[in-house]
Short mmCIF file of C-alpha atoms in Angstrom, two decimals:
data_model
loop_
_atom_site.label_atom_id
_atom_site.label_comp_id
_atom_site.label_asym_id
_atom_site.label_seq_id
_atom_site.Cartn_x
_atom_site.Cartn_y
_atom_site.Cartn_z
CA MET A 445 97.58 136.83 -31.30
CA SER A 446 98.12 139.99 -29.32
CA SER A 447 100.19 142.71 -30.92
CA SER A 448 102.41 142.79 -27.85
CA THR A 449 104.51 139.93 -29.24
CA ARG A 450 104.99 141.63 -32.60
CA LEU A 451 108.41 142.94 -33.49
CA GLY A 452 109.16 146.30 -35.08
CA CYS A 453 109.34 144.67 -38.52
CA GLY A 454 105.86 143.18 -38.19
CA ARG A 455 106.95 139.60 -37.56
CA ASP A 456 105.92 137.80 -34.42
CA ILE A 457 108.51 136.79 -31.86
CA ASP A 458 107.12 133.26 -32.05
CA GLU A 459 108.19 133.08 -35.68
CA VAL A 460 111.74 134.04 -34.72
CA TRP A 461 111.67 131.42 -31.99
CA ALA A 462 110.43 128.79 -34.44
CA ASN A 463 113.52 129.34 -36.55
CA ILE A 464 115.97 129.79 -33.70
CA ASP A 465 117.90 126.56 -34.28
CA ALA A 466 118.15 127.02 -38.03
CA PRO A 467 120.49 129.50 -39.73
CA PRO A 468 119.02 133.00 -39.96
CA THR A 469 116.76 133.62 -42.95
CA PRO A 470 117.77 136.35 -45.42
CA HIS A 471 115.27 138.65 -43.69
CA GLU A 472 116.69 137.88 -40.28
CA LEU A 473 120.21 138.60 -41.49
CA THR A 474 119.33 142.14 -42.41
CA CYS A 475 116.43 143.04 -40.12
CA PRO A 476 117.65 144.82 -36.97
CA PHE A 477 114.55 143.74 -35.01
CA CYS A 478 114.84 140.08 -35.92
CA GLY A 479 118.61 140.06 -35.45
CA ALA A 480 118.33 141.48 -31.95
CA ALA A 481 115.46 139.16 -31.14
CA ARG A 482 117.49 136.16 -32.30
CA ASP A 483 120.44 137.19 -30.15
CA SER A 484 118.37 137.60 -27.03
CA LEU A 485 116.42 134.41 -27.68
CA HIS A 486 119.70 132.54 -28.01
CA GLU A 487 120.76 133.97 -24.73
CA LEU A 488 117.46 132.94 -23.18
CA GLU A 489 117.92 129.46 -24.58
CA ARG A 490 121.35 129.13 -22.99
CA ALA A 491 120.10 130.43 -19.65
CA THR A 492 117.11 128.08 -19.85
CA ALA A 493 119.34 125.06 -20.42
CA ALA A 494 121.54 126.13 -17.50
CA LEU A 495 118.57 126.66 -15.19
CA ARG A 496 117.07 123.37 -16.20
CA SER A 497 120.14 121.28 -15.59
CA ALA A 498 120.79 123.12 -12.32
CA ASP A 499 117.22 122.36 -11.18
CA ASP A 500 117.31 118.75 -12.35
CA GLU A 501 120.58 118.01 -10.63
CA ASP A 502 119.89 119.85 -7.40
CA PRO A 503 119.25 117.17 -4.78
CA GLN A 504 117.41 119.76 -2.70
CA LEU A 505 114.78 120.30 -5.35
CA GLN A 506 112.59 117.41 -4.38
CA ALA A 507 110.16 116.59 -1.65
CA GLY A 508 111.62 115.50 1.67
CA PRO A 509 111.37 111.85 2.77
CA GLN A 510 108.69 112.72 5.34
CA VAL A 511 106.46 114.04 2.55
CA ILE A 512 106.86 110.80 0.59
CA ALA A 513 106.17 108.82 3.74
CA ARG A 514 102.96 110.78 4.39
CA ILE A 515 101.71 110.22 0.84
CA LEU A 516 102.29 106.47 1.07
CA GLU A 517 100.71 106.41 4.52
CA VAL A 518 97.53 108.02 3.17
CA ALA A 519 97.48 105.58 0.27
CA ARG A 520 97.88 102.62 2.61
CA SER A 521 95.17 103.87 4.93
CA GLU A 522 92.86 104.37 1.98
CA ALA A 523 93.85 101.15 0.27
CA ARG A 524 91.14 99.93 -2.00
CA ARG A 525 89.85 96.69 -0.63
CA SER A 526 89.46 94.04 -3.23
CA ARG A 527 87.09 91.12 -3.30
CA ARG A 528 87.91 88.11 -1.23
CA LEU A 529 87.98 84.69 -2.75
CA PRO A 530 87.34 81.53 -0.75
CA LEU A 531 90.31 79.20 -0.66
CA SER A 532 88.02 76.19 -0.59
CA LYS A 533 85.03 75.46 -2.73
CA PRO A 534 81.99 76.89 -1.01
CA ARG A 535 79.37 74.30 -0.15
CA PRO A 536 75.70 75.00 -0.76
CA GLY A 537 74.07 76.52 2.25
CA GLN A 538 77.36 77.46 3.75
CA VAL A 539 77.23 80.98 5.12
CA SER A 540 80.82 81.98 5.45
CA ASP A 541 84.14 80.58 4.52
CA GLU A 542 86.78 79.92 7.04
CA LEU A 543 89.63 80.95 4.81
CA THR A 544 89.75 83.54 2.07
CA VAL A 545 92.41 85.27 0.05
CA SER A 546 92.11 88.75 -1.45
CA GLU A 547 91.93 89.11 -5.19
CA GLN A 548 94.80 91.60 -4.96
CA ALA A 549 97.06 89.08 -3.26
CA VAL A 550 96.43 86.52 -5.99
CA ALA A 551 96.91 89.21 -8.64
CA ALA A 552 100.28 90.07 -7.10
CA VAL A 553 101.37 86.45 -7.43
CA VAL A 554 100.20 86.39 -11.04
CA ARG A 555 102.02 89.65 -11.86
CA ARG A 556 105.21 88.40 -10.28
CA THR A 557 104.99 85.27 -12.39
CA GLY A 558 104.54 87.43 -15.49
CA ASP A 559 107.44 89.72 -14.57
CA ARG A 560 109.73 86.74 -14.10
CA HIS A 561 108.76 85.43 -17.46
CA GLY A 562 110.29 88.28 -19.43
CA GLY A 563 108.96 89.57 -22.71
CA LEU A 564 105.72 90.81 -21.23
CA GLN A 565 104.29 93.21 -18.67
CA VAL A 566 101.06 92.35 -16.88
CA ARG A 567 98.94 95.50 -16.76
CA ARG A 568 95.59 94.36 -15.49
CA CYS A 569 94.72 91.20 -13.71
CA SER A 570 91.38 90.04 -12.39
CA ILE A 571 90.52 86.79 -10.68
CA ASP A 572 87.00 85.42 -10.79
CA LEU A 573 85.60 82.57 -8.81
CA VAL A 574 84.18 79.84 -11.00
CA THR A 575 81.13 78.46 -9.24
CA ALA A 576 79.52 76.38 -11.95
CA ALA A 577 80.65 72.79 -12.06
CA PRO A 578 83.20 72.31 -14.81
CA ALA A 579 81.54 70.95 -17.92
CA VAL A 580 81.31 67.25 -18.61
CA ASP A 581 84.59 66.44 -17.06
CA GLY A 582 84.87 64.09 -14.15
CA PRO A 583 82.11 62.02 -12.62
CA GLY A 584 78.79 61.51 -14.33
CA PRO A 585 75.96 64.03 -14.55
CA ASP A 586 74.10 62.26 -11.77
CA ASP A 587 76.84 63.27 -9.44
CA GLU A 588 75.11 65.78 -7.18
CA GLU A 589 77.49 65.24 -4.34
CA VAL A 590 78.36 68.15 -2.11
CA PRO A 591 82.02 69.02 -2.39
CA GLU A 592 83.88 68.28 0.70
CA SER A 593 85.46 71.02 2.68
CA GLY A 594 89.06 71.49 1.68
CA VAL A 595 88.61 71.15 -2.06
CA PRO A 596 90.48 74.12 -3.62
CA SER A 597 88.30 76.76 -5.28
CA ASP A 598 88.27 77.13 -9.02
CA VAL A 599 89.15 80.54 -10.43
CA ARG A 600 89.53 82.06 -13.81
CA VAL A 601 92.34 84.58 -14.38
CA THR A 602 91.95 87.40 -16.90
CA LEU A 603 95.06 89.28 -17.92
CA ARG A 604 95.67 92.34 -20.05
CA VAL A 605 99.30 92.46 -21.04
CA SER A 606 101.82 94.38 -23.07
CA VAL A 607 104.28 92.20 -24.97
CA ARG A 608 107.78 92.98 -26.12
CA SER A 609 107.91 93.61 -29.83
CA ASP A 610 110.26 90.71 -30.52
CA VAL A 611 108.34 87.87 -28.90
CA ALA A 612 106.05 85.28 -30.47
CA ILE A 613 102.67 85.89 -28.87
CA PRO A 614 101.19 82.36 -29.14
CA LEU A 615 104.19 80.73 -27.56
CA LEU A 616 104.45 83.37 -24.86
CA THR A 617 100.80 83.16 -23.85
CA ARG A 618 100.94 79.36 -23.76
CA GLU A 619 103.93 79.47 -21.44
CA LEU A 620 102.35 82.19 -19.33
CA ARG A 621 99.16 80.17 -18.88
CA ALA A 622 101.05 77.13 -17.71
CA ALA A 623 103.22 79.20 -15.36
CA VAL A 624 100.25 81.03 -13.82
CA MET A 625 98.38 77.78 -13.19
CA GLU A 626 101.39 76.18 -11.60
CA VAL A 627 102.45 79.12 -9.41
CA VAL A 628 98.96 80.02 -8.16
CA ASP A 629 98.33 76.40 -7.27
CA ARG A 630 101.62 76.18 -5.43
CA GLU A 631 101.66 79.57 -3.68
CA VAL A 632 97.97 80.26 -3.05
CA GLY A 633 96.48 76.82 -3.16
CA ILE A 634 93.56 77.52 -5.46
CA ASN A 635 92.86 75.95 -8.78
CA VAL A 636 93.18 78.05 -11.93
CA VAL A 637 90.84 76.53 -14.50
CA GLY A 638 91.56 79.08 -17.21
CA VAL A 639 93.80 82.00 -18.08
CA ASP A 640 92.49 84.54 -20.59
CA VAL A 641 95.25 86.69 -22.01
CA ALA A 642 94.46 89.85 -23.96
CA VAL A 643 97.41 91.61 -25.56
CA GLU A 644 96.59 95.31 -25.37
CA ASP A 645 99.92 96.84 -26.21
CA VAL A 646 103.41 96.20 -27.52
CA HIS A 647 106.52 97.68 -25.97
CA ASP A 648 110.04 98.08 -27.33
CA ALA A 649 112.56 95.34 -26.96
CA MET B 533 107.83 130.80 -41.84
CA GLY B 534 109.45 127.91 -40.08
CA VAL B 535 106.37 126.30 -38.63
CA GLN B 536 105.84 122.76 -39.74
CA GLY B 537 104.35 119.50 -38.61
CA MET B 538 100.59 119.62 -38.28
CA THR B 539 99.42 117.38 -35.56
CA THR B 540 96.09 116.69 -33.98
CA ALA B 541 95.64 115.46 -30.50
CA ARG B 542 92.54 114.30 -28.83
CA VAL B 543 92.65 115.21 -25.22
CA ALA B 544 89.94 113.78 -23.07
CA ASP B 545 89.37 115.13 -19.63
CA GLU B 546 87.50 113.03 -17.15
CA GLY B 547 84.06 114.44 -16.62
CA ARG B 548 84.35 116.96 -19.41
CA ARG B 549 83.81 116.35 -23.06
CA GLY B 550 86.90 115.68 -25.10
CA VAL B 551 88.37 118.60 -26.97
CA GLU B 552 89.76 118.32 -30.43
CA ILE B 553 92.94 120.28 -30.37
CA GLU B 554 94.78 121.12 -33.48
CA ASP B 555 98.29 122.26 -33.08
CA ARG B 556 101.09 123.41 -35.21
CA GLU B 557 104.11 122.34 -33.30
CA ARG B 558 107.25 124.31 -32.96
CA PRO B 559 109.59 122.49 -35.32
CA ALA B 560 111.92 119.95 -33.84
CA ALA B 561 114.35 121.84 -35.95
CA SER B 562 117.89 121.53 -34.78
CA PRO B 563 119.97 118.90 -36.52
CA ASP B 564 122.03 118.61 -33.36
CA GLY B 565 118.91 117.59 -31.53
CA ALA B 566 118.85 120.45 -29.04
CA HIS B 567 115.07 120.18 -28.93
CA PRO B 568 113.48 116.80 -28.66
CA ALA B 569 110.70 116.30 -31.16
CA ASP B 570 107.39 117.58 -29.91
CA GLY B 571 105.46 114.56 -31.02
CA VAL B 572 101.95 114.42 -29.67
CA ASP B 573 102.55 111.01 -28.33
CA GLY B 574 100.05 108.56 -27.05
CA GLY B 575 101.81 108.65 -23.72
CA GLN B 576 104.96 106.66 -24.37
CA HIS B 577 106.35 109.40 -22.20
CA GLN B 578 109.25 108.37 -20.12
CA GLY B 579 109.73 112.01 -19.23
CA PRO B 580 112.98 113.90 -19.37
CA ALA B 581 116.18 111.94 -19.62
CA ASN B 582 116.97 112.47 -15.96
CA ALA B 583 113.63 111.13 -14.76
CA VAL B 584 113.80 108.16 -12.47
CA PRO B 585 112.86 105.24 -14.74
CA TYR B 586 110.50 102.55 -13.57
CA PRO B 587 112.13 99.38 -12.27
CA GLY B 588 112.73 96.68 -14.84
CA GLY B 589 112.10 99.13 -17.67
CA MET B 590 108.37 98.83 -17.07
CA ALA B 591 106.22 101.01 -19.30
CA GLU B 592 104.34 103.80 -17.57
CA ALA B 593 101.00 102.40 -18.70
CA THR B 594 101.84 99.12 -16.97
CA VAL B 595 102.69 100.78 -13.68
CA VAL B 596 99.62 103.02 -13.90
CA GLY B 597 97.34 100.09 -14.78
CA ARG B 598 98.55 98.21 -11.73
CA ALA B 599 98.14 101.20 -9.45
CA GLN B 600 94.61 101.63 -10.78
CA GLU B 601 93.87 98.14 -9.53
CA GLY B 602 95.01 99.19 -6.09
CA ASP B 603 98.57 97.86 -6.24
CA LEU B 604 100.42 99.93 -3.64
CA GLU B 605 103.82 98.86 -4.89
CA ALA B 606 103.02 100.32 -8.30
CA PHE B 607 101.71 103.52 -6.71
CA GLU B 608 104.96 103.84 -4.80
CA MET B 609 106.85 103.65 -8.12
CA ILE B 610 104.71 106.50 -9.41
CA VAL B 611 105.44 108.55 -6.30
CA HIS B 612 109.18 108.07 -6.75
CA ARG B 613 109.00 108.81 -10.45
CA TYR B 614 107.00 112.04 -10.14
CA GLN B 615 107.72 113.65 -6.78
CA GLY B 616 110.84 115.38 -8.16
CA PRO B 617 109.23 116.80 -11.33
CA VAL B 618 106.11 117.92 -9.42
CA PHE B 619 108.29 119.53 -6.76
CA ARG B 620 110.38 121.39 -9.35
CA LEU B 621 107.28 122.58 -11.17
CA ALA B 622 105.73 123.80 -7.92
CA TYR B 623 108.98 125.34 -6.74
CA ARG B 624 109.36 127.33 -9.96
CA MET B 625 105.71 128.36 -9.79
CA LEU B 626 105.58 129.26 -6.11
CA GLY B 627 109.18 129.96 -5.13
CA ASP B 628 108.71 128.34 -1.77
CA ARG B 629 109.92 124.95 -0.54
CA GLY B 630 107.17 124.36 1.98
CA GLU B 631 104.42 125.22 -0.46
CA ALA B 632 106.06 123.08 -3.13
CA GLU B 633 106.08 120.11 -0.74
CA ASP B 634 102.40 120.70 0.01
CA VAL B 635 101.67 120.61 -3.71
CA VAL B 636 103.59 117.33 -4.07
CA GLN B 637 101.61 115.81 -1.24
CA ASP B 638 98.20 117.08 -2.34
CA CYS B 639 98.83 116.15 -5.94
CA LEU B 640 100.00 112.60 -5.30
CA VAL B 641 97.28 111.86 -2.76
CA LEU B 642 94.78 113.09 -5.36
CA VAL B 643 96.42 110.79 -7.92
CA TRP B 644 95.81 107.83 -5.63
CA ARG B 645 92.19 108.79 -5.00
CA LYS B 646 91.31 109.61 -8.58
CA LEU B 647 93.33 106.94 -10.38
CA PRO B 648 90.32 104.64 -10.87
CA SER B 649 88.58 107.42 -12.82
CA LEU B 650 91.45 107.80 -15.28
CA THR B 651 90.13 105.97 -18.31
CA ASP B 652 93.31 105.95 -20.37
CA ALA B 653 96.48 104.84 -18.62
CA GLN B 654 98.48 106.32 -21.52
CA ALA B 655 97.21 109.77 -20.56
CA PHE B 656 98.75 109.60 -17.10
CA HIS B 657 101.68 111.93 -17.80
CA ARG B 658 99.60 114.89 -18.91
CA TRP B 659 96.99 114.09 -16.28
CA ILE B 660 99.40 114.36 -13.34
CA TYR B 661 100.82 117.57 -14.79
CA GLN B 662 97.28 118.88 -14.98
CA LEU B 663 96.63 118.08 -11.32
CA ALA B 664 99.92 119.66 -10.28
CA THR B 665 99.53 122.79 -12.41
CA ARG B 666 95.98 123.41 -11.21
CA ARG B 667 97.08 123.02 -7.62
CA CYS B 668 99.88 125.58 -8.13
CA LEU B 669 97.59 128.09 -9.81
CA SER B 670 95.03 127.70 -7.06
CA VAL B 671 97.70 128.34 -4.41
CA LEU B 672 98.71 131.48 -6.32
CA ARG B 673 95.12 132.70 -6.55
CA THR B 674 94.66 132.29 -2.82
CA ARG B 675 97.90 134.10 -2.26
CA SER B 676 97.05 137.06 -4.47
CA ARG B 677 93.72 137.39 -2.71
CA ARG B 678 95.65 137.75 0.49
CA ARG B 679 98.00 140.21 -1.20
CA THR B 680 100.99 138.46 0.21
CA ASP B 681 104.35 139.63 -0.94
CA ALA B 682 105.57 136.85 -3.19
CA THR B 683 109.23 137.73 -3.45
CA GLU B 684 110.99 135.50 -1.01
CA THR B 685 114.67 135.20 -1.54
CA ASP B 686 115.87 131.69 -1.32
CA GLU B 687 119.06 130.15 -0.28
CA LEU B 688 118.75 127.30 -2.77
CA GLU B 689 120.19 129.14 -5.73
CA ARG B 690 123.39 129.96 -3.92
CA ASP B 691 124.38 126.32 -3.75
CA LEU B 692 123.95 125.48 -7.39
CA PRO B 693 126.13 122.57 -8.39
CA LEU B 694 128.77 123.90 -10.71
CA ASP B 695 131.08 122.13 -13.02
CA ALA B 696 134.41 122.35 -11.24
CA SER B 697 136.32 121.99 -14.49
CA SER B 698 134.97 125.19 -16.01
CA ASP B 699 136.91 128.38 -15.57
CA PRO B 700 135.83 130.89 -12.90
CA ALA B 701 134.70 133.55 -15.36
CA ALA B 702 132.49 131.13 -17.22
CA MET B 703 131.18 129.83 -13.93
CA ALA B 704 130.30 133.30 -12.77
CA GLN B 705 128.55 134.03 -16.03
CA HIS B 706 126.67 130.77 -15.90
CA LEU B 707 125.53 131.49 -12.36
CA ALA B 708 124.56 135.05 -13.23
CA GLN B 709 122.53 133.81 -16.18
CA VAL B 710 120.65 131.29 -14.08
CA GLU B 711 120.00 133.83 -11.35
CA GLY B 712 118.90 136.40 -13.87
CA LEU B 713 116.48 134.04 -15.50
CA ASP B 714 115.19 132.92 -12.12
CA THR B 715 114.53 136.53 -11.16
CA PHE B 716 112.68 137.43 -14.34
CA LEU B 717 110.74 134.20 -14.24
CA ARG B 718 109.35 135.22 -10.86
CA GLY B 719 108.22 138.48 -12.34
CA LEU B 720 106.10 136.88 -15.07
CA PRO B 721 102.33 136.73 -14.73
CA ASP B 722 101.35 133.35 -13.25
CA GLU B 723 99.83 131.80 -16.35
CA GLN B 724 102.72 132.87 -18.57
CA ARG B 725 105.14 131.38 -16.07
CA ALA B 726 103.15 128.15 -15.92
CA CYS B 727 103.18 127.78 -19.71
CA TRP B 728 106.88 128.56 -19.90
CA VAL B 729 107.91 126.21 -17.10
CA LEU B 730 105.83 123.34 -18.49
CA ARG B 731 107.27 123.83 -21.97
CA GLU B 732 110.91 124.63 -21.27
CA LEU B 733 111.65 122.83 -18.02
CA HIS B 734 109.27 119.87 -18.35
CA ASP B 735 109.12 119.23 -22.10
CA LEU B 736 105.35 119.24 -22.31
CA THR B 737 103.93 119.66 -25.81
CA TYR B 738 101.58 122.52 -26.65
CA PRO B 739 98.49 120.26 -26.50
CA GLU B 740 99.66 118.84 -23.17
CA ILE B 741 100.05 122.35 -21.75
CA ALA B 742 96.62 123.26 -23.12
CA TYR B 743 95.20 120.23 -21.34
CA ALA B 744 97.03 120.97 -18.09
CA MET B 745 95.83 124.56 -18.03
CA ASN B 746 92.43 124.07 -19.60
CA LEU B 747 93.19 126.62 -22.30
CA PRO B 748 92.96 126.50 -26.09
CA VAL B 749 96.29 125.76 -27.78
CA SER B 750 96.22 129.17 -29.45
CA THR B 751 96.13 130.84 -26.03
CA VAL B 752 99.01 128.68 -24.85
CA ARG B 753 101.01 129.72 -27.89
CA GLY B 754 100.28 133.40 -27.16
CA ARG B 755 101.25 133.10 -23.50
CA LEU B 756 104.51 131.34 -24.40
CA ALA B 757 105.38 134.00 -26.96
CA ARG B 758 104.75 136.74 -24.42
CA ALA B 759 106.68 134.87 -21.73
CA ARG B 760 109.69 134.56 -24.04
CA GLN B 761 109.47 138.20 -24.99
CA ASN B 762 109.23 139.33 -21.38
CA LEU B 763 112.13 137.10 -20.35
CA THR B 764 114.42 138.25 -23.15
CA LYS B 765 113.49 141.86 -22.49
CA GLY B 766 114.28 141.39 -18.83
CA MET B 767 117.55 139.66 -19.51
CA SER B 768 118.81 142.21 -22.01
CA SER B 769 118.03 145.09 -19.66
CA TRP B 770 119.95 143.26 -16.98
CA ARG B 771 122.91 142.55 -19.24
#
């Protein structure tokens, strides 16, 4: 450390600062350099607190509303476009779907469902189209029939969540799964075949 | 020797290799809690007590994670949470309202553009301070190249909100103290001022300041010590 912060007694001003909230040490009680340094540091501390609360409370010390508006405008104009998911099961050979929904829009519905639930915060949410026919369920294996137009798409929802420290994770995730399936079906009209929930963090109650 | 509390923080910067930073924190000494503990936290930062909290008590990592996925609503929460702190940092660094607003705008637009590259949502707090600090220092470098006179007086300080219940003498002293500090702060070298403002007005830890300014922690400690010495010297000559 540079000698410019060294006091006349050889101590560094940082050492005096480190002890500023504790009672003076025996050396500081008798040393004229340390005593003076402590006094002026105390004064600096008081002035700092005053400056800080003045700054924090001054309604003028923030960006004007037009600055905020411009920032949000840029963000909107540069919005990241997400994938689009077909609302109806795509049929083989079909080139384009009449109706799609953006992954972000579905994610917003899922997040809202999670927020309403309480006890957890949905951090990440991705929605993937499930194209393979669901396992052995339903009609026999010889069923090669082309799905008719208007059959809701199947999607899989993957969530990374933070849970409140006082909740039971198995119960919560079970309820969340059921709620997500129900709400997405009702509000978006696509079929959630699975909800994978990864708990990545815990937050305070 | 009152230094205690050895802590180690791993600060990873996108693009650059991570730096192991070892720091001996200034003790969170006071029993009356005048200084919040300088824990090198994993980003459970909710900022200073007066910071606008996120709606519904949402954790910062949640809001950041959502914004990273392109959720504009979450980004808007970030803008409202940080525009004030970034403005105050820039205002104390640059002393100019217009320039401070430019920093707020540049910084938050950059946040939106670079959010997907932020690998750890917990690191958001020190990351945004890094973007803001670098922007301020770059404005100052441009300015000093132009040799502009940087001492604008400002009308802001004259309207400081004062506690009406305090007596006039105390009020005058309080105001004088704040004005004095403001004056001497402007006189500090840019990097000393940046370290001091980040530490004392924004509660950043030493490793967070080191990250924001791309300096070793030992250099940050030296700059802070010199800043404090210069400020106390200035204030006692003014007294």
